[in-house]
Amino acid sequence: MSFDLVLFGGTGDLAWRKLMPALFQAFRHGTLPSGGRIIGVARDALNDAQYRALIHDRFDQVELAKRPSEEEFARFAALLHFVQMDLSKPQDYARLAANLRERNADTVVMYLATAPSLFTQACEQLAAAGLNSPTTRIVLEKPLGHDLASNRLINEAVRRAFSERQIFRIDHYLGKPSVQNLFALRFGNALFEPLWRRETIANIQITIAEDLGVEKRGAFYDQTGTLRDMVQNHALQLLCAIGMEPPINAHADAIRDEKLKVLRSLKPWTAQTLSQHVVRGQYAAGTSGGEAVPGYRQEPGVNPASTTETFVALRTEIANWRWAGVPFYLRTGKRLAERDAHIVINFRPAPHAIFKSPPGATNQLVINLQPKDGLELHLLAEGQENRRAIQSLAPVQLDLDFDKRFGSERVGAYERLLLDVIDGRLNLFVRSDEQEEAWRWVEPILEHWRTDSSSLRPYNAGTWGPSASSAMIARDGYCWSEEC
Ligand code: NAP
């Protein structure tokens, strides 16, 4: 199968840090279909040789194991081409059209790795140039808008040019091997399904913690914030994967229908829950990895009086028969104590205790997403820790380390997703109605924050966020996993 992958923004950060290394890994492992071209597009005046040299140099900044040897790069570089064009100039699209028509590949992928402000115009002009035939797929990067209205405008503009089955909205969390394993755990095994409900589960905690600050993306981040950057998309997609009903099959729409139902079942916000169940934080100076680091307001590109959040913790519920009354806690932020993404399913204690067990000890299923990838099942067992006591229980842990079982060099998220786009598989991509529903649900939080600046709470870099986050979960009688 021949393909042309057109990378708009082909000289940008996303292209050289994530997309090119992912495409190279697929090429190295022989999974990238042969007979393909990767066409970088940007306004810079480059020819193919200069573009190949640019990408070659950028690979120096990629981790060693994922860097090509000179011989490998020479073979990979033969796929790389460049078309100079300005997406805001209608006349430039003809040059791209001529280039693509010359080859007439079986599949054409248009990957918009540029600022979203260009999406609407790009789609209109691609259609006007006849570059939206049914064999064309379009890939959209986040952020798709900054609220429900702007998200709708982009989606409507894209749908005027492409049908929904041609549109691949990336949420790279869905490409992570650990998230696919979550689907496998729930829908490939019968073991947990009878337990996956309110009668047996006390609460669920989803944590996506980063130890880094905003790095060089201060200006972008200050306009965006954690709610838009992480909660509206990644955290809610994880919540859907945990909370959804089993789909009738593994087809994209069957999966997406079930995720949509979860988003529609999220409890609507009230004035009371907005003030008690949402914590907004911003990091102050502190230490990270043993080094002193500046606060958010001192980062380059950030307004020194910024009220943008770098941390969000919230409590919600899925209002349906399976989950009614079970709190779902979501927490994500920058400059936290460590880089760690995991989901903890806390089961209810045994209904009648006949053994002595440590206070608060219950069964837990921990799904590690990053940097570890695997499952831990926490049980209580007779540990004989006290030689005189009988039947005194102690926590034990069953570890299923996927890195050990399947090797640590798994198919990366972008590699998986790019191959899926080329093959036309939509399962791991987000449908527009899911996205709109997620925006609809986070909008009251944004609105509340607009009128209540007092809710912004500072936390020291290198900690687990503001104390209000612990207080929120403690009100229900629970604690975050690292506190218990
Ligand atoms: P970037 O480094 O600023 O790159 C932007 C790219 O777009 C450059 O190649 C630029 O090249 C090109 N470009 C800009 N205006 C253009 C125009 N009018 N016509 C044609 N090309 C144009 O940005 P980025 O970090 O790669 O991010 C791109 C998008 O992906 C953003 O929406 C971002 O939010 C999203 N994203 C980025 C990351 C990441 O890790 N970087 C992660 C997730 C999502 P010229 O200036 O030479 O034209």
JSON list of N, CA and C and ligand atoms in Angstrom, two decimals, residues 9-14 17 42-44 85-88 113-116 118 141-143 217 220, ligand 1:
[
{"chain": "A", "resi": 9, "resn": "GLY", "atom": "N", "xyz": [3.57, 21.67, 9.60]},
{"chain": "A", "resi": 9, "resn": "GLY", "atom": "CA", "xyz": [4.35, 21.95, 10.81]},
{"chain": "A", "resi": 9, "resn": "GLY", "atom": "C", "xyz": [5.52, 20.97, 10.91]},
{"chain": "A", "resi": 10, "resn": "GLY", "atom": "N", "xyz": [6.02, 20.57, 9.75]},
{"chain": "A", "resi": 10, "resn": "GLY", "atom": "CA", "xyz": [7.05, 19.53, 9.67]},
{"chain": "A", "resi": 10, "resn": "GLY", "atom": "C", "xyz": [8.40, 19.93, 10.22]},
{"chain": "A", "resi": 11, "resn": "THR", "atom": "N", "xyz": [8.58, 21.23, 10.54]},
{"chain": "A", "resi": 11, "resn": "THR", "atom": "CA", "xyz": [9.85, 21.66, 11.15]},
{"chain": "A", "resi": 11, "resn": "THR", "atom": "C", "xyz": [9.66, 21.97, 12.64]},
{"chain": "A", "resi": 12, "resn": "GLY", "atom": "N", "xyz": [8.45, 21.80, 13.16]},
{"chain": "A", "resi": 12, "resn": "GLY", "atom": "CA", "xyz": [8.14, 22.23, 14.53]},
{"chain": "A", "resi": 12, "resn": "GLY", "atom": "C", "xyz": [8.55, 21.22, 15.59]},
{"chain": "A", "resi": 13, "resn": "ASP", "atom": "N", "xyz": [8.36, 21.66, 16.82]},
{"chain": "A", "resi": 13, "resn": "ASP", "atom": "CA", "xyz": [8.76, 20.88, 17.99]},
{"chain": "A", "resi": 13, "resn": "ASP", "atom": "C", "xyz": [8.10, 19.50, 18.04]},
{"chain": "A", "resi": 14, "resn": "LEU", "atom": "N", "xyz": [6.78, 19.48, 17.81]},
{"chain": "A", "resi": 14, "resn": "LEU", "atom": "CA", "xyz": [6.05, 18.21, 17.87]},
{"chain": "A", "resi": 14, "resn": "LEU", "atom": "C", "xyz": [6.57, 17.26, 16.79]},
{"chain": "A", "resi": 17, "resn": "ARG", "atom": "N", "xyz": [10.31, 16.17, 17.79]},
{"chain": "A", "resi": 17, "resn": "ARG", "atom": "CA", "xyz": [10.47, 15.49, 19.09]},
{"chain": "A", "resi": 17, "resn": "ARG", "atom": "C", "xyz": [9.67, 14.21, 19.18]},
{"chain": "A", "resi": 42, "resn": "ALA", "atom": "N", "xyz": [6.16, 23.51, 5.76]},
{"chain": "A", "resi": 42, "resn": "ALA", "atom": "CA", "xyz": [6.28, 24.70, 6.61]},
{"chain": "A", "resi": 42, "resn": "ALA", "atom": "C", "xyz": [6.61, 25.88, 5.70]},
{"chain": "A", "resi": 43, "resn": "ARG", "atom": "N", "xyz": [6.73, 27.09, 6.30]},
{"chain": "A", "resi": 43, "resn": "ARG", "atom": "CA", "xyz": [6.97, 28.27, 5.46]},
{"chain": "A", "resi": 43, "resn": "ARG", "atom": "C", "xyz": [8.44, 28.44, 5.10]},
{"chain": "A", "resi": 44, "resn": "ASP", "atom": "N", "xyz": [9.32, 27.78, 5.84]},
{"chain": "A", "resi": 44, "resn": "ASP", "atom": "CA", "xyz": [10.76, 27.87, 5.55]},
{"chain": "A", "resi": 44, "resn": "ASP", "atom": "C", "xyz": [11.06, 27.45, 4.11]},
{"chain": "A", "resi": 85, "resn": "MET", "atom": "N", "xyz": [5.18, 25.85, 2.00]},
{"chain": "A", "resi": 85, "resn": "MET", "atom": "CA", "xyz": [3.89, 26.54, 1.79]},
{"chain": "A", "resi": 85, "resn": "MET", "atom": "C", "xyz": [3.45, 27.24, 3.07]},
{"chain": "A", "resi": 86, "resn": "ASP", "atom": "N", "xyz": [2.65, 28.28, 2.85]},
{"chain": "A", "resi": 86, "resn": "ASP", "atom": "CA", "xyz": [2.06, 29.00, 3.97]},
{"chain": "A", "resi": 86, "resn": "ASP", "atom": "C", "xyz": [0.59, 28.62, 4.01]},
{"chain": "A", "resi": 87, "resn": "LEU", "atom": "N", "xyz": [0.18, 27.99, 5.09]},
{"chain": "A", "resi": 87, "resn": "LEU", "atom": "CA", "xyz": [-1.20, 27.49, 5.18]},
{"chain": "A", "resi": 87, "resn": "LEU", "atom": "C", "xyz": [-2.23, 28.61, 5.09]},
{"chain": "A", "resi": 88, "resn": "SER", "atom": "N", "xyz": [-1.80, 29.83, 5.36]},
{"chain": "A", "resi": 88, "resn": "SER", "atom": "CA", "xyz": [-2.77, 30.93, 5.30]},
{"chain": "A", "resi": 88, "resn": "SER", "atom": "C", "xyz": [-2.86, 31.52, 3.89]},
{"chain": "A", "resi": 113, "resn": "ALA", "atom": "N", "xyz": [0.09, 19.39, 12.46]},
{"chain": "A", "resi": 113, "resn": "ALA", "atom": "CA", "xyz": [0.91, 19.63, 13.67]},
{"chain": "A", "resi": 113, "resn": "ALA", "atom": "C", "xyz": [1.29, 21.11, 13.70]},
{"chain": "A", "resi": 114, "resn": "THR", "atom": "N", "xyz": [0.27, 21.94, 13.62]},
{"chain": "A", "resi": 114, "resn": "THR", "atom": "CA", "xyz": [0.48, 23.39, 13.64]},
{"chain": "A", "resi": 114, "resn": "THR", "atom": "C", "xyz": [-0.47, 23.99, 14.66]},
{"chain": "A", "resi": 115, "resn": "ALA", "atom": "N", "xyz": [-0.39, 25.30, 14.85]},
{"chain": "A", "resi": 115, "resn": "ALA", "atom": "CA", "xyz": [-1.31, 25.97, 15.78]},
{"chain": "A", "resi": 115, "resn": "ALA", "atom": "C", "xyz": [-2.75, 25.73, 15.32]},
{"chain": "A", "resi": 116, "resn": "PRO", "atom": "N", "xyz": [-3.67, 25.46, 16.26]},
{"chain": "A", "resi": 116, "resn": "PRO", "atom": "CA", "xyz": [-5.07, 25.20, 15.89]},
{"chain": "A", "resi": 116, "resn": "PRO", "atom": "C", "xyz": [-5.73, 26.37, 15.17]},
{"chain": "A", "resi": 118, "resn": "LEU", "atom": "N", "xyz": [-4.86, 27.63, 12.65]},
{"chain": "A", "resi": 118, "resn": "LEU", "atom": "CA", "xyz": [-4.76, 27.40, 11.19]},
{"chain": "A", "resi": 118, "resn": "LEU", "atom": "C", "xyz": [-5.68, 26.28, 10.70]},
{"chain": "A", "resi": 141, "resn": "GLU", "atom": "N", "xyz": [-4.27, 17.65, 16.07]},
{"chain": "A", "resi": 141, "resn": "GLU", "atom": "CA", "xyz": [-3.60, 17.62, 17.37]},
{"chain": "A", "resi": 141, "resn": "GLU", "atom": "C", "xyz": [-4.38, 18.46, 18.37]},
{"chain": "A", "resi": 142, "resn": "LYS", "atom": "N", "xyz": [-4.22, 18.17, 19.64]},
{"chain": "A", "resi": 142, "resn": "LYS", "atom": "CA", "xyz": [-4.81, 19.03, 20.67]},
{"chain": "A", "resi": 142, "resn": "LYS", "atom": "C", "xyz": [-4.00, 20.33, 20.72]},
{"chain": "A", "resi": 143, "resn": "PRO", "atom": "N", "xyz": [-4.48, 21.43, 21.19]},
{"chain": "A", "resi": 143, "resn": "PRO", "atom": "CA", "xyz": [-5.82, 21.60, 21.72]},
{"chain": "A", "resi": 143, "resn": "PRO", "atom": "C", "xyz": [-6.80, 21.94, 20.60]},
{"chain": "A", "resi": 217, "resn": "ARG", "atom": "N", "xyz": [7.50, 26.12, 27.28]},
{"chain": "A", "resi": 217, "resn": "ARG", "atom": "CA", "xyz": [6.15, 26.35, 26.75]},
{"chain": "A", "resi": 217, "resn": "ARG", "atom": "C", "xyz": [5.34, 27.30, 27.64]},
{"chain": "A", "resi": 220, "resn": "PHE", "atom": "N", "xyz": [2.58, 29.44, 25.88]},
{"chain": "A", "resi": 220, "resn": "PHE", "atom": "CA", "xyz": [1.43, 28.61, 25.50]},
{"chain": "A", "resi": 220, "resn": "PHE", "atom": "C", "xyz": [0.64, 28.20, 26.74]},
{"chain": "B", "resi": 1, "resn": "NAP", "atom": "P1", "xyz": [6.02, 24.87, 16.83]},
{"chain": "B", "resi": 1, "resn": "NAP", "atom": "O1", "xyz": [7.30, 24.30, 17.31]},
{"chain": "B", "resi": 1, "resn": "NAP", "atom": "O2", "xyz": [5.79, 26.34, 16.98]},
{"chain": "B", "resi": 1, "resn": "NAP", "atom": "O3", "xyz": [5.89, 24.48, 15.28]},
{"chain": "B", "resi": 1, "resn": "NAP", "atom": "C1", "xyz": [4.91, 25.02, 14.43]},
{"chain": "B", "resi": 1, "resn": "NAP", "atom": "C2", "xyz": [5.15, 24.47, 13.04]},
{"chain": "B", "resi": 1, "resn": "NAP", "atom": "O4", "xyz": [4.14, 25.01, 12.18]},
{"chain": "B", "resi": 1, "resn": "NAP", "atom": "C3", "xyz": [6.48, 24.89, 12.42]},
{"chain": "B", "resi": 1, "resn": "NAP", "atom": "O5", "xyz": [6.94, 23.86, 11.58]},
{"chain": "B", "resi": 1, "resn": "NAP", "atom": "C4", "xyz": [6.13, 26.13, 11.62]},
{"chain": "B", "resi": 1, "resn": "NAP", "atom": "O6", "xyz": [7.08, 26.33, 10.63]},
{"chain": "B", "resi": 1, "resn": "NAP", "atom": "C5", "xyz": [4.77, 25.68, 11.08]},
{"chain": "B", "resi": 1, "resn": "NAP", "atom": "N1", "xyz": [3.92, 26.81, 10.70]},
{"chain": "B", "resi": 1, "resn": "NAP", "atom": "C6", "xyz": [3.56, 27.86, 11.48]},
{"chain": "B", "resi": 1, "resn": "NAP", "atom": "N2", "xyz": [2.76, 28.68, 10.77]},
{"chain": "B", "resi": 1, "resn": "NAP", "atom": "C7", "xyz": [2.62, 28.15, 9.54]},
{"chain": "B", "resi": 1, "resn": "NAP", "atom": "C8", "xyz": [1.92, 28.54, 8.38]},
{"chain": "B", "resi": 1, "resn": "NAP", "atom": "N3", "xyz": [1.20, 29.67, 8.33]},
{"chain": "B", "resi": 1, "resn": "NAP", "atom": "N4", "xyz": [1.98, 27.74, 7.30]},
{"chain": "B", "resi": 1, "resn": "NAP", "atom": "C9", "xyz": [2.71, 26.60, 7.31]},
{"chain": "B", "resi": 1, "resn": "NAP", "atom": "N5", "xyz": [3.38, 26.17, 8.39]},
{"chain": "B", "resi": 1, "resn": "NAP", "atom": "C10", "xyz": [3.34, 26.94, 9.49]},
{"chain": "B", "resi": 1, "resn": "NAP", "atom": "O7", "xyz": [4.76, 24.17, 17.50]},
{"chain": "B", "resi": 1, "resn": "NAP", "atom": "P2", "xyz": [4.66, 22.66, 18.08]},
{"chain": "B", "resi": 1, "resn": "NAP", "atom": "O8", "xyz": [5.13, 22.65, 19.49]},
{"chain": "B", "resi": 1, "resn": "NAP", "atom": "O9", "xyz": [5.27, 21.72, 17.12]},
{"chain": "B", "resi": 1, "resn": "NAP", "atom": "O10", "xyz": [3.09, 22.47, 18.16]},
{"chain": "B", "resi": 1, "resn": "NAP", "atom": "C11", "xyz": [2.27, 22.32, 17.01]},
{"chain": "B", "resi": 1, "resn": "NAP", "atom": "C12", "xyz": [0.85, 22.00, 17.48]},
{"chain": "B", "resi": 1, "resn": "NAP", "atom": "O11", "xyz": [0.84, 20.75, 18.18]},
{"chain": "B", "resi": 1, "resn": "NAP", "atom": "C13", "xyz": [0.30, 23.03, 18.47]},
{"chain": "B", "resi": 1, "resn": "NAP", "atom": "O12", "xyz": [-1.07, 23.14, 18.28]},
{"chain": "B", "resi": 1, "resn": "NAP", "atom": "C14", "xyz": [0.57, 22.39, 19.82]},
{"chain": "B", "resi": 1, "resn": "NAP", "atom": "O13", "xyz": [-0.32, 22.85, 20.81]},
{"chain": "B", "resi": 1, "resn": "NAP", "atom": "C15", "xyz": [0.33, 20.92, 19.49]},
{"chain": "B", "resi": 1, "resn": "NAP", "atom": "N6", "xyz": [1.04, 20.01, 20.40]},
{"chain": "B", "resi": 1, "resn": "NAP", "atom": "C16", "xyz": [2.38, 20.12, 20.59]},
{"chain": "B", "resi": 1, "resn": "NAP", "atom": "C17", "xyz": [3.02, 19.22, 21.42]},
{"chain": "B", "resi": 1, "resn": "NAP", "atom": "C18", "xyz": [4.52, 19.28, 21.63]},
{"chain": "B", "resi": 1, "resn": "NAP", "atom": "O14", "xyz": [5.04, 18.41, 22.36]},
{"chain": "B", "resi": 1, "resn": "NAP", "atom": "N7", "xyz": [5.23, 20.23, 21.03]},
{"chain": "B", "resi": 1, "resn": "NAP", "atom": "C19", "xyz": [2.29, 18.21, 22.08]},
{"chain": "B", "resi": 1, "resn": "NAP", "atom": "C20", "xyz": [0.91, 18.10, 21.84]},
{"chain": "B", "resi": 1, "resn": "NAP", "atom": "C21", "xyz": [0.30, 19.02, 21.00]},
{"chain": "B", "resi": 1, "resn": "NAP", "atom": "P3", "xyz": [7.33, 27.79, 9.95]},
{"chain": "B", "resi": 1, "resn": "NAP", "atom": "O15", "xyz": [7.26, 28.80, 11.04]},
{"chain": "B", "resi": 1, "resn": "NAP", "atom": "O16", "xyz": [8.64, 27.67, 9.28]},
{"chain": "B", "resi": 1, "resn": "NAP", "atom": "O17", "xyz": [6.21, 27.95, 8.98]}
]
